[in-house]
Coordinates of N, CA, C and O in Angstrom, one line a residue:
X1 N 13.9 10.0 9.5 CA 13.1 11.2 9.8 C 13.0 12.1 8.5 O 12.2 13.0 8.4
X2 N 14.1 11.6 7.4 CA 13.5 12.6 6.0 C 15.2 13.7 6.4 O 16.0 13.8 7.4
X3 N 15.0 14.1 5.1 CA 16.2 15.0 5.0 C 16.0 16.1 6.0 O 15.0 16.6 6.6
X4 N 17.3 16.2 6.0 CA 17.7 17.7 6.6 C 18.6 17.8 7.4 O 19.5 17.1 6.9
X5 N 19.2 18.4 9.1 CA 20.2 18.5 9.4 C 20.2 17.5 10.4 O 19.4 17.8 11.3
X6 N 20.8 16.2 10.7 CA 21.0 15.1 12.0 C 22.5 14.7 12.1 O 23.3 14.6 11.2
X7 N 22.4 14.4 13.6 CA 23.4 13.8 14.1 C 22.7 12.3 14.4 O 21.5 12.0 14.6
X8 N 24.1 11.3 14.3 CA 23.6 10.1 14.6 C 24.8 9.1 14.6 O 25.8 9.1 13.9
X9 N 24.5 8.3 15.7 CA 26.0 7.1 16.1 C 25.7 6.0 15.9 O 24.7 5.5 16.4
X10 N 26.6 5.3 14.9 CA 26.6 3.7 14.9 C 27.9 3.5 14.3 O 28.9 4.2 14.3
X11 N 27.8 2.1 13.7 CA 29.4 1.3 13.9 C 29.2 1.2 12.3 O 28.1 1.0 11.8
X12 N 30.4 1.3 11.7 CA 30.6 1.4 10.1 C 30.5 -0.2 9.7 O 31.5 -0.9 9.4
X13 N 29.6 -0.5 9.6 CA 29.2 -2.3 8.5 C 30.4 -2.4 7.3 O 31.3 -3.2 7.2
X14 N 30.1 -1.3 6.5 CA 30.9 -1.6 5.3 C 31.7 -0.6 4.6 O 31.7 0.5 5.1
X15 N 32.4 -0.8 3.5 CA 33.2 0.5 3.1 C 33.3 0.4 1.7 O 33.4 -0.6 1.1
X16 N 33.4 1.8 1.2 CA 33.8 1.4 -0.3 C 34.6 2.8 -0.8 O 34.3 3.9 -0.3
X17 N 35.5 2.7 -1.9 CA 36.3 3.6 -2.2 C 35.5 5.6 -2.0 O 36.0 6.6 -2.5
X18 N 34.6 5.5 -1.6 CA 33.9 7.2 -1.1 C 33.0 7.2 0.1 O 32.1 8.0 0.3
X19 N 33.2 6.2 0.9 CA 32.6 6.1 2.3 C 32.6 5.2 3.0 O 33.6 4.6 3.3
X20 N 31.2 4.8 3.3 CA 30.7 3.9 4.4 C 29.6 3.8 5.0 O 29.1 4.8 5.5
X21 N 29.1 3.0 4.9 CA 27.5 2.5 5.7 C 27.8 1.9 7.3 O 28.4 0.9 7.7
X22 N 27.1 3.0 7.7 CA 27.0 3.0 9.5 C 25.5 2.5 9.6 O 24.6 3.0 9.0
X23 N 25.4 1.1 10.8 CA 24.3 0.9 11.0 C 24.4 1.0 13.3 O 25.2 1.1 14.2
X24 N 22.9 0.8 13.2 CA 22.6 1.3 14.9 C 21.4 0.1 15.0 O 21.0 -0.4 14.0
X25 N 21.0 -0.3 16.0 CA 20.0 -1.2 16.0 C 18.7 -0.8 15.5 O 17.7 -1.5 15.6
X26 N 18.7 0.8 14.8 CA 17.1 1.2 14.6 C 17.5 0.8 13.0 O 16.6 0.3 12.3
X27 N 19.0 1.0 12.5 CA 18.3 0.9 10.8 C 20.1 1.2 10.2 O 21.0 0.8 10.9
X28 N 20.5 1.7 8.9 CA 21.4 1.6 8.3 C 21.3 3.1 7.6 O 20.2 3.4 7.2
X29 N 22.2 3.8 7.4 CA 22.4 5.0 6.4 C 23.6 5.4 6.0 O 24.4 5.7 6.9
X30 N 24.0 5.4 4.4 CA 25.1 5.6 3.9 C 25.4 6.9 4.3 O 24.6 7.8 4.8
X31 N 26.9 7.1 4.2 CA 27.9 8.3 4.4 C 29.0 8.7 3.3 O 30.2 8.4 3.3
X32 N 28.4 9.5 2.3 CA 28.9 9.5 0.7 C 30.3 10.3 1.5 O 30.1 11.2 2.3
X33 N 31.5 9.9 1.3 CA 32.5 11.4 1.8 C 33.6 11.9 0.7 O 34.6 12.6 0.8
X34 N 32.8 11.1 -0.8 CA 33.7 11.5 -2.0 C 34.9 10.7 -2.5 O 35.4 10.6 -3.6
X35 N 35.1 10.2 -1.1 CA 36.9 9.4 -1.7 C 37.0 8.4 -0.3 O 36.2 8.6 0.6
X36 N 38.0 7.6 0.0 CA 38.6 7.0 1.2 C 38.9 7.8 2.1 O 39.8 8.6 1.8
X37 N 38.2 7.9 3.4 CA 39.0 8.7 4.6 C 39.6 7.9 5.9 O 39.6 8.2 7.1
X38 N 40.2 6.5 5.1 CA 40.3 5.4 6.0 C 39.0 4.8 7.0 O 39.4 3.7 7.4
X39 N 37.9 5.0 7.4 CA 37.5 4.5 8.1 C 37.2 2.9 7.6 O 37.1 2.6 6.4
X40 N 37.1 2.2 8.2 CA 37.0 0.6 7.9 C 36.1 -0.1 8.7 O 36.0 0.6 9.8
X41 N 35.4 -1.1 8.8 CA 34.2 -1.8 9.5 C 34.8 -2.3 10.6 O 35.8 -3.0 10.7
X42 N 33.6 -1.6 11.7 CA 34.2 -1.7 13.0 C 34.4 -0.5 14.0 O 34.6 -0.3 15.2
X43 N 34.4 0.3 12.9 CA 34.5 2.0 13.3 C 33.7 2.4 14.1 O 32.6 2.2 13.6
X44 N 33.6 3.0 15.5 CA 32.5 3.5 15.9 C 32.5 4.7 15.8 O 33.3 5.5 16.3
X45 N 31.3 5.4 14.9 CA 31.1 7.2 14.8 C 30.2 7.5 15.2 O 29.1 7.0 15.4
X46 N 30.7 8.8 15.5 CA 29.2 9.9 15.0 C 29.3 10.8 13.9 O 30.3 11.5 13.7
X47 N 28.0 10.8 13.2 CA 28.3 11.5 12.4 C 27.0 12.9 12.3 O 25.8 12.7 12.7
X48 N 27.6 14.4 11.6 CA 26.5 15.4 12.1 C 26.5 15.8 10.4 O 27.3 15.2 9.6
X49 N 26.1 16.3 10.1 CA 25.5 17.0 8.8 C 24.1 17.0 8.1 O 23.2 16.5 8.8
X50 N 24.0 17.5 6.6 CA 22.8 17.0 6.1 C 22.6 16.0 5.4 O 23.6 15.5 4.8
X51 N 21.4 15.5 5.3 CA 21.5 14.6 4.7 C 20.5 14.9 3.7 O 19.8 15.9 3.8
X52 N 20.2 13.9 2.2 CA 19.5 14.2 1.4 C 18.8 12.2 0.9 O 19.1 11.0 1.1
X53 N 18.2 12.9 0.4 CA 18.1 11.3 -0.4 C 18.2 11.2 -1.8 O 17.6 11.9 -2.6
X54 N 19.1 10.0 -2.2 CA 19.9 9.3 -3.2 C 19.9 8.5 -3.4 O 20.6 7.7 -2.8
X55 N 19.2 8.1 -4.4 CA 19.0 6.4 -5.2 C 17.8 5.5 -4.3 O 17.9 4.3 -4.0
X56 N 16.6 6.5 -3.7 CA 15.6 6.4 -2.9 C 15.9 6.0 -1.6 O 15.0 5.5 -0.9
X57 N 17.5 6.2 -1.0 CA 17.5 6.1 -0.1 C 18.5 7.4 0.9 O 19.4 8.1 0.4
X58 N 18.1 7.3 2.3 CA 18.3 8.7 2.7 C 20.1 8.5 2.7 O 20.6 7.5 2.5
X59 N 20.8 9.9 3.0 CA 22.3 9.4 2.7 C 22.9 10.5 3.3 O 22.0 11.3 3.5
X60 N 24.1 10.9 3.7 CA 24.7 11.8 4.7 C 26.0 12.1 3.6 O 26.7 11.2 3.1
X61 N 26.0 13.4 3.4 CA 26.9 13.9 2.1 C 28.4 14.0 2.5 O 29.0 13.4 3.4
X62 N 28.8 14.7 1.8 CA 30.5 14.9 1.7 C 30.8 15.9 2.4 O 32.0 16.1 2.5
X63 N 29.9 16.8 3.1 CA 30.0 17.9 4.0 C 29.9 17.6 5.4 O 30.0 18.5 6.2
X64 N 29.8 16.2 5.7 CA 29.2 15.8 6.6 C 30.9 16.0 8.0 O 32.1 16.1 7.7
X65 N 30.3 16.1 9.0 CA 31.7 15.8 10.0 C 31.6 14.4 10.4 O 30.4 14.1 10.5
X66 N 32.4 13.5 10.6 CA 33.1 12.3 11.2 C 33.5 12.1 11.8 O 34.7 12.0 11.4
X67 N 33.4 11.7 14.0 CA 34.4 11.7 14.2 C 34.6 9.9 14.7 O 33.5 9.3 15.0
X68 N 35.3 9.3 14.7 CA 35.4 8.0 15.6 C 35.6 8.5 17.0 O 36.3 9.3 17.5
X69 N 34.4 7.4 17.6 CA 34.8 7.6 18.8 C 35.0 5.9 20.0 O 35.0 5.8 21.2
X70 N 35.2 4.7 18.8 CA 35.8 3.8 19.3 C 35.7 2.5 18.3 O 35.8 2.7 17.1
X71 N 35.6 1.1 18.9 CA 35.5 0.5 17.9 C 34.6 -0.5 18.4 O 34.6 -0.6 19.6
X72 N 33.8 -1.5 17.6 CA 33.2 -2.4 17.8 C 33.2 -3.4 16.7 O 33.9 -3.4 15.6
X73 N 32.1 -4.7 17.4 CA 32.3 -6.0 15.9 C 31.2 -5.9 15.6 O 30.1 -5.6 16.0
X74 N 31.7 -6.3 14.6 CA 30.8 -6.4 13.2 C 30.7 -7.8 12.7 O 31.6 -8.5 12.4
X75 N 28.7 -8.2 12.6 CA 28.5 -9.4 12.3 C 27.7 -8.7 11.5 O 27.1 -7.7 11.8
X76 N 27.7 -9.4 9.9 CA 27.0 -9.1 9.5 C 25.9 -10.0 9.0 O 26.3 -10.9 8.3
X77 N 24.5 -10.1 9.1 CA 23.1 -10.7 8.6 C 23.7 -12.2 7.9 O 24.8 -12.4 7.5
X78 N 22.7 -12.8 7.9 CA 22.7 -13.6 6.4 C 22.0 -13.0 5.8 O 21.0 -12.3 6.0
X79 N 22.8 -13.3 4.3 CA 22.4 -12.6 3.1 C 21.6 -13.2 2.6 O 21.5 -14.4 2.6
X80 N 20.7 -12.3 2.0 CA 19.1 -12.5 1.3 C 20.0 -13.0 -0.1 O 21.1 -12.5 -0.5
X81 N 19.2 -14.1 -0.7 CA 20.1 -14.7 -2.3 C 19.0 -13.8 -2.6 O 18.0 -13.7 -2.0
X82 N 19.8 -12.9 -4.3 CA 18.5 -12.4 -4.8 C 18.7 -12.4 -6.2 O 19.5 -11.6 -6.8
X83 N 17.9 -13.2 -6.8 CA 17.7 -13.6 -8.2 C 17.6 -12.8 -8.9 O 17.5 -11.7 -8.4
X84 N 17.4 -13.0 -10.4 CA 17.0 -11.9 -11.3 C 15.5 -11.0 -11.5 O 15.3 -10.1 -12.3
X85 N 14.5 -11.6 -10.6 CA 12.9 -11.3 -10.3 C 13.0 -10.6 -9.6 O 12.5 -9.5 -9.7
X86 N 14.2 -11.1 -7.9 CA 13.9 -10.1 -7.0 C 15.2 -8.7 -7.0 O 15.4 -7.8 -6.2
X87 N 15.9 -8.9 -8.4 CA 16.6 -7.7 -8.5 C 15.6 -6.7 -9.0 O 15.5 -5.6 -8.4
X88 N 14.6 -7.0 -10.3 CA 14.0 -6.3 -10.7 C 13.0 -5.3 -9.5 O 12.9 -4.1 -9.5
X89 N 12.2 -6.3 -8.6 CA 11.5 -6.2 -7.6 C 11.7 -4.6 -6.8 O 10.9 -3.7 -6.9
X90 N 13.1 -4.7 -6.1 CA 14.0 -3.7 -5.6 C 13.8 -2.6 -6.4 O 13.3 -1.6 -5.7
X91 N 13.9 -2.4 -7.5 CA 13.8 -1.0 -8.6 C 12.7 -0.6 -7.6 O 13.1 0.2 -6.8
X92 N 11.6 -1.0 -7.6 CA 10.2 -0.2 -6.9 C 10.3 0.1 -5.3 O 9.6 0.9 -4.7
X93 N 11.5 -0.9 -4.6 CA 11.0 -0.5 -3.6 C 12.7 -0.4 -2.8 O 12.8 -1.3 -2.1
X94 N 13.6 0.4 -2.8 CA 15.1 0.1 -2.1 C 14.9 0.1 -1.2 O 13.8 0.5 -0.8
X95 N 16.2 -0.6 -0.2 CA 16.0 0.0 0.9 C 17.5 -1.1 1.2 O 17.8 -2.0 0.6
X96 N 17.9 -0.6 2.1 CA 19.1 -0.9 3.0 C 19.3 -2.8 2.8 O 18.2 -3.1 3.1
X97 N 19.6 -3.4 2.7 CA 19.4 -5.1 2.9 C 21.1 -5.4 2.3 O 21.9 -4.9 1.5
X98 N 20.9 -6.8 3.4 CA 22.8 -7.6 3.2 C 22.3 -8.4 2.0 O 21.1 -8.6 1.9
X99 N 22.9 -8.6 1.3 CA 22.1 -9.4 -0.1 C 23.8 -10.2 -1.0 O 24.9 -9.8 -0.9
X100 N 23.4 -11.4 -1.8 CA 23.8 -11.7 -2.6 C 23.4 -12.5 -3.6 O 22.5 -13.3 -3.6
X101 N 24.3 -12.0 -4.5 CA 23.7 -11.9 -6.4 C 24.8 -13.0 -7.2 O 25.9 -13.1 -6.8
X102 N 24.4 -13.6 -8.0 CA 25.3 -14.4 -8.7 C 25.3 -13.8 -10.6 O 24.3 -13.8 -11.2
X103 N 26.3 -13.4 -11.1 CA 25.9 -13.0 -12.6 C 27.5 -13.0 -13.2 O 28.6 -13.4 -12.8
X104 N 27.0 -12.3 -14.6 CA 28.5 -11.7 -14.9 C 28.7 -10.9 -15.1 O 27.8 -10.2 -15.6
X105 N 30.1 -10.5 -14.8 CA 30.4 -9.0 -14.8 C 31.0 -8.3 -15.9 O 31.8 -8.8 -16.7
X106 N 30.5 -7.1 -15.8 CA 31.1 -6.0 -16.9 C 31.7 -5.0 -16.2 O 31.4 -4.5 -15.1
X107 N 33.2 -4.8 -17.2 CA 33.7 -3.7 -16.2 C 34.2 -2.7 -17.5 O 35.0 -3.0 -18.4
X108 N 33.4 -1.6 -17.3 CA 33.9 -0.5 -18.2 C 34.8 0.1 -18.1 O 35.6 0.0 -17.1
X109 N 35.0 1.0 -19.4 CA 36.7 1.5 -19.2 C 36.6 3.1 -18.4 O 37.4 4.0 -18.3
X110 N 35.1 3.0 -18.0 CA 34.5 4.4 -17.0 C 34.6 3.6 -15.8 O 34.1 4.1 -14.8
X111 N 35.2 2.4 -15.4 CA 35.3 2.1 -13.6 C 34.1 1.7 -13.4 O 33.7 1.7 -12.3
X112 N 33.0 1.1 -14.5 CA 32.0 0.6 -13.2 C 31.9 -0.5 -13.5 O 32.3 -0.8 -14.6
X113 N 31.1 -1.6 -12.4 CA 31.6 -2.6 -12.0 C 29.7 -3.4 -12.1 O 29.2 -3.8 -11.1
X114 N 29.2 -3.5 -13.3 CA 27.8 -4.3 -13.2 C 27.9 -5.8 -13.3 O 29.0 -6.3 -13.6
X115 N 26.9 -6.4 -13.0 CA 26.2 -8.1 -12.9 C 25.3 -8.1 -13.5 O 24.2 -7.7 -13.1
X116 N 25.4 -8.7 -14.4 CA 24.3 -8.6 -15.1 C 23.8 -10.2 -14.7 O 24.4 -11.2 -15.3
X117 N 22.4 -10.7 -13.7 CA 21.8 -11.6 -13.7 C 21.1 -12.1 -14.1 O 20.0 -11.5 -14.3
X118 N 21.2 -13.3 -14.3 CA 20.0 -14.6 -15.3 C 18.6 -14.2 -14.9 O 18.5 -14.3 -13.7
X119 N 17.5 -13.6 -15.5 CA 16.0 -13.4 -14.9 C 16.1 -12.0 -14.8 O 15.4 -11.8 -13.9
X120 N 16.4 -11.3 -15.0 CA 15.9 -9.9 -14.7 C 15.6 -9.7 -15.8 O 15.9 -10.4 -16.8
X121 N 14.9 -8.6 -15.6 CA 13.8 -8.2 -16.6 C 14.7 -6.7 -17.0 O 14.9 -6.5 -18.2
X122 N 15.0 -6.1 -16.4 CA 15.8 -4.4 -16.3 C 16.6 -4.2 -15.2 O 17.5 -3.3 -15.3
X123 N 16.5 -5.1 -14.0 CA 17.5 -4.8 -13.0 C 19.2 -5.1 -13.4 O 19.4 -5.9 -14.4
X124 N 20.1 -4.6 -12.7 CA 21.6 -4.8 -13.0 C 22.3 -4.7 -12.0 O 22.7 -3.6 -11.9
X125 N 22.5 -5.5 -11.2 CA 23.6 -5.3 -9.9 C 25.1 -4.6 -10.4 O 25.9 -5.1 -11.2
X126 N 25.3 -3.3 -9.8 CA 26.1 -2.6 -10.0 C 27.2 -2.8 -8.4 O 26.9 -2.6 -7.3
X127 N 28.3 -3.1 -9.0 CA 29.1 -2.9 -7.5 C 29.4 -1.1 -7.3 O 29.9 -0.7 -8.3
X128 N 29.4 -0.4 -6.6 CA 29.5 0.4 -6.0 C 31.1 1.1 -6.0 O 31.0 1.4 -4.8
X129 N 32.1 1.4 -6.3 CA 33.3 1.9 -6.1 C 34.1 1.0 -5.4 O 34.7 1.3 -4.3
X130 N 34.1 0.1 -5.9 CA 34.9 -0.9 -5.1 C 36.3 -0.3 -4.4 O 36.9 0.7 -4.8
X131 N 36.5 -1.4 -3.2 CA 38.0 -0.9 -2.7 C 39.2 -2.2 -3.6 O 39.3 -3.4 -3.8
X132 N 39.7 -1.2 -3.8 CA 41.1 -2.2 -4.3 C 41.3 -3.4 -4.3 O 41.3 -4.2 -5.3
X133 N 41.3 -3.7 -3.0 CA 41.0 -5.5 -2.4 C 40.1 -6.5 -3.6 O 40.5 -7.5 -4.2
X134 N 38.8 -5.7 -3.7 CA 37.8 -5.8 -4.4 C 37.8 -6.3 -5.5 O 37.4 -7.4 -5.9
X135 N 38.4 -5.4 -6.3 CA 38.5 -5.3 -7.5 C 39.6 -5.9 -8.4 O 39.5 -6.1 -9.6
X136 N 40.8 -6.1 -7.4 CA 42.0 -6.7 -8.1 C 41.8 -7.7 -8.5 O 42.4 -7.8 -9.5
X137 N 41.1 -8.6 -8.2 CA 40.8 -10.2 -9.1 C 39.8 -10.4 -10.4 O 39.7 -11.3 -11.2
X138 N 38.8 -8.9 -10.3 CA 38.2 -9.0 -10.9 C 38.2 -9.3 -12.7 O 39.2 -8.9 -13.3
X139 N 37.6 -9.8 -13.2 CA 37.7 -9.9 -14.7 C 36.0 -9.8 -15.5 O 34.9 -10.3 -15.2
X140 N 36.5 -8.8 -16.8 CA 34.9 -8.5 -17.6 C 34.5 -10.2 -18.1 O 35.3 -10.6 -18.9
X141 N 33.9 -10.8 -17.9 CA 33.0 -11.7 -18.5 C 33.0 -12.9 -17.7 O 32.3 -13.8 -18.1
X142 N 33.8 -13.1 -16.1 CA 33.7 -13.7 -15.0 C 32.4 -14.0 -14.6 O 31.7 -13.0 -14.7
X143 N 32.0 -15.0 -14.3 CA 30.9 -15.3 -13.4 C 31.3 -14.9 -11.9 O 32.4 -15.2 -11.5
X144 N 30.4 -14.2 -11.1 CA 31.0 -13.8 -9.9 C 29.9 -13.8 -8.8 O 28.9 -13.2 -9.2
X145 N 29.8 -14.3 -7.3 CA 29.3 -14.1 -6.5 C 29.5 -12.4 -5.6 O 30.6 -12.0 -5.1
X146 N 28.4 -11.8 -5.6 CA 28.5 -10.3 -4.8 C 27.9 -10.6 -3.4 O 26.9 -11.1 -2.9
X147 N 28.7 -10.3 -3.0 CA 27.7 -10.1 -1.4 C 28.3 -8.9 -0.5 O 29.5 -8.6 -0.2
X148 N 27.2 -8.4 -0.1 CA 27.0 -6.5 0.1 C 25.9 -6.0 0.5 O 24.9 -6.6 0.1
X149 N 25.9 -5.2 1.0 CA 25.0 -4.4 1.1 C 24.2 -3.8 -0.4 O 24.8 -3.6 -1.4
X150 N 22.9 -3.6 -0.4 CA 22.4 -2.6 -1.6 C 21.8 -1.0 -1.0 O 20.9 -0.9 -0.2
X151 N 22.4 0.1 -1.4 CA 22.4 1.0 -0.9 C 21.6 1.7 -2.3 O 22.1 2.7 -2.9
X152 N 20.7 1.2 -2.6 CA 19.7 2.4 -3.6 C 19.5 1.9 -5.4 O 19.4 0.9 -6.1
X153 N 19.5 3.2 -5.7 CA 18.9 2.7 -7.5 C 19.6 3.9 -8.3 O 19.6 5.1 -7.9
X154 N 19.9 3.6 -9.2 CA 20.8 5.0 -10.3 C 20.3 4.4 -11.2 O 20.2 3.2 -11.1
X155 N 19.8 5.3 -12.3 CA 19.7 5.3 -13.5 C 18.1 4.8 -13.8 O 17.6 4.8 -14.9
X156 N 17.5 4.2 -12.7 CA 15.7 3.3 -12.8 C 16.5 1.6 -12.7 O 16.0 0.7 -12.1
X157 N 17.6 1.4 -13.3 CA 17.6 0.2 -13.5 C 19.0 -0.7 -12.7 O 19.0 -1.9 -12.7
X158 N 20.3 0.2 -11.9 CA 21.0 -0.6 -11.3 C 20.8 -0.6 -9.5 O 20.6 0.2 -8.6
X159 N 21.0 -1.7 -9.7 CA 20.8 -1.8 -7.7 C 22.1 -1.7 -7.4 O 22.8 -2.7 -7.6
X160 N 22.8 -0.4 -6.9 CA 23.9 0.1 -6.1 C 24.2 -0.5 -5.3 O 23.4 -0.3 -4.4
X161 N 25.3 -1.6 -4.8 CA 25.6 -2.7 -4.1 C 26.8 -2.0 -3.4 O 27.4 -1.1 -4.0
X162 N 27.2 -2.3 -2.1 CA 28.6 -1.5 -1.1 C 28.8 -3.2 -1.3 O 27.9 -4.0 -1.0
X163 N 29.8 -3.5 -1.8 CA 30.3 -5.5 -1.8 C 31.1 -5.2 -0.8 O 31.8 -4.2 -0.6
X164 N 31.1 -6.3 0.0 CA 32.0 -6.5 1.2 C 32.5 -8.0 0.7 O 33.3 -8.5 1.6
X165 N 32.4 -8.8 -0.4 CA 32.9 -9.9 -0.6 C 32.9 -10.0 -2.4 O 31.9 -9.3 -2.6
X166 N 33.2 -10.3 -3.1 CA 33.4 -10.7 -4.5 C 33.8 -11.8 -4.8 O 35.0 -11.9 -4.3
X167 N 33.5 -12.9 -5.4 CA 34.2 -14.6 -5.2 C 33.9 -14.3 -6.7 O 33.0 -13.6 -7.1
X168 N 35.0 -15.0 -7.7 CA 34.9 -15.6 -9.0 C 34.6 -16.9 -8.8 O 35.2 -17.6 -8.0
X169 N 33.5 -17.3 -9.6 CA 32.9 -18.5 -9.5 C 33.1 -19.5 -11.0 O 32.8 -20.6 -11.4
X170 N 33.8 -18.5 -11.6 CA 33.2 -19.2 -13.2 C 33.7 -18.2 -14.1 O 34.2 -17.1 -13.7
X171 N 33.7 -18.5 -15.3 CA 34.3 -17.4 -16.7 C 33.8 -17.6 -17.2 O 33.4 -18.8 -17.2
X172 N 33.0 -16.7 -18.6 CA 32.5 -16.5 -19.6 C 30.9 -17.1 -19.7 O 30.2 -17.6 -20.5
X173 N 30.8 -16.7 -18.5 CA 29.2 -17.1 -18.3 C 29.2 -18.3 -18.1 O 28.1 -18.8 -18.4
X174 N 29.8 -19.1 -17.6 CA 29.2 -20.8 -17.2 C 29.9 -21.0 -15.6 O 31.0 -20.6 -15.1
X175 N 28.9 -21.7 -15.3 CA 29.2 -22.0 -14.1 C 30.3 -23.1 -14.2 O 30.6 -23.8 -15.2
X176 N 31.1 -23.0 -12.9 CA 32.3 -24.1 -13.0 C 31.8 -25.3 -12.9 O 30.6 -25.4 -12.9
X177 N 32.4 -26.3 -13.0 CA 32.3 -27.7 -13.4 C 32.2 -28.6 -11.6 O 33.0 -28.4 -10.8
X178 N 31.4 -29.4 -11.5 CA 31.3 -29.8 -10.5 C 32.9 -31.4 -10.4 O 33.1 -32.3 -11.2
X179 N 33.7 -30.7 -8.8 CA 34.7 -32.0 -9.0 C 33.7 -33.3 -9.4 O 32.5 -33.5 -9.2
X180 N 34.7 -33.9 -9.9 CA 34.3 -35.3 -10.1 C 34.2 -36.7 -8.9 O 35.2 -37.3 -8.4
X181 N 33.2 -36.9 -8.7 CA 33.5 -37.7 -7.3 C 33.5 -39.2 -7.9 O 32.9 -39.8 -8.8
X182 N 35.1 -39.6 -6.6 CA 34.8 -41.1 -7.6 C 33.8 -42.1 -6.5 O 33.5 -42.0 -5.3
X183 N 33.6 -43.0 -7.4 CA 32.4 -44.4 -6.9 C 33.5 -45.6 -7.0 O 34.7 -45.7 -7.4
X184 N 32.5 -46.2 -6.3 CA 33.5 -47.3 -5.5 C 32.2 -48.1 -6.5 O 32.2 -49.3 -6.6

């Protein structure tokens, strides 16, 4: 409905070190709350405040109230694969989508966590504030599978990903080596 003051209930999809993305059968909207306040997927809220829009997509700030008021499951989509065309694509148009990206990653000594994928023209899958879990395996020049949510656009050129999964696939930019099957 566009910024301004709403309440609204659904079940928390995903989490990352300063919120969480609550979806309802009409649609999905992040809940920036600055840092971890435990909630974890599965959560059932409501949540009341304002909301603004962020990285072209609408978003429920750090002022916001939270309360749980039970729990449910959580299935999440199949993920849209999205290449380096349809990263770029997204810059024009965000919007909420389960998605996964294959690239390598860079991890700055500022904490952030990009993909840079084969085919893009300007796009950069950025992971989002990872939670701990997340990030502990991670390594800068890993080949890595993301799969997550994309919650918007920073800077014109990174697609803000909430990762709910991170897989190392490979190092230093090459894909792993396929086992060797034997023949008879």
């Amino acid at each position: 409905a566009g910024a301004g003051e709403a309440t609204t209930k659904g079940t928390v999809v995903a989490t990352y070190a300063r919120g969480f993305l609550m979806s309802d059968a009409t649609g999905s909207i992040l809940v920036y709350q600055g840092s971890d306040k435990g909630f974890v997927a599965g959560d059932a809220v409501t949540v009341s405040g304002s909301t603004t829009v962020y990285g072209g997509l609408l978003q429920f700030g750090n002022t916001s109230v939270v309360e749980k008021t039970g729990t449910a499951t959580v299935e999440h989509p199949t993920a849209t694969v999205m290449d380096g065309a349809a990263l770029d694509a997204y810059l024009a148009a965000p919007a909420v989508q389960y998605v996964e990206y294959t690239g390598t990653i860079t991890i700055s000594d500022k904490g952030y966590y990009n993909v840079a994928v084969d085919g893009a023209a300007t796009a950069v899958g950025s992971i989002q504030y990872p939670q701990d879990a997340i990030k502990a395996n991670l390594t800068s020049g890993s080949v890595v599978k993301v799969t997550g949510y994309t919650i918007g656009v920073s800077s014109s050129k990174f697609v803000n990903t909430m990762a709910v999964k991170v897989e190392t696939v490979g190092e230093g930019g090459e894909e792993p080596e396929e086992p060797e099957v034997p023949t008879e």
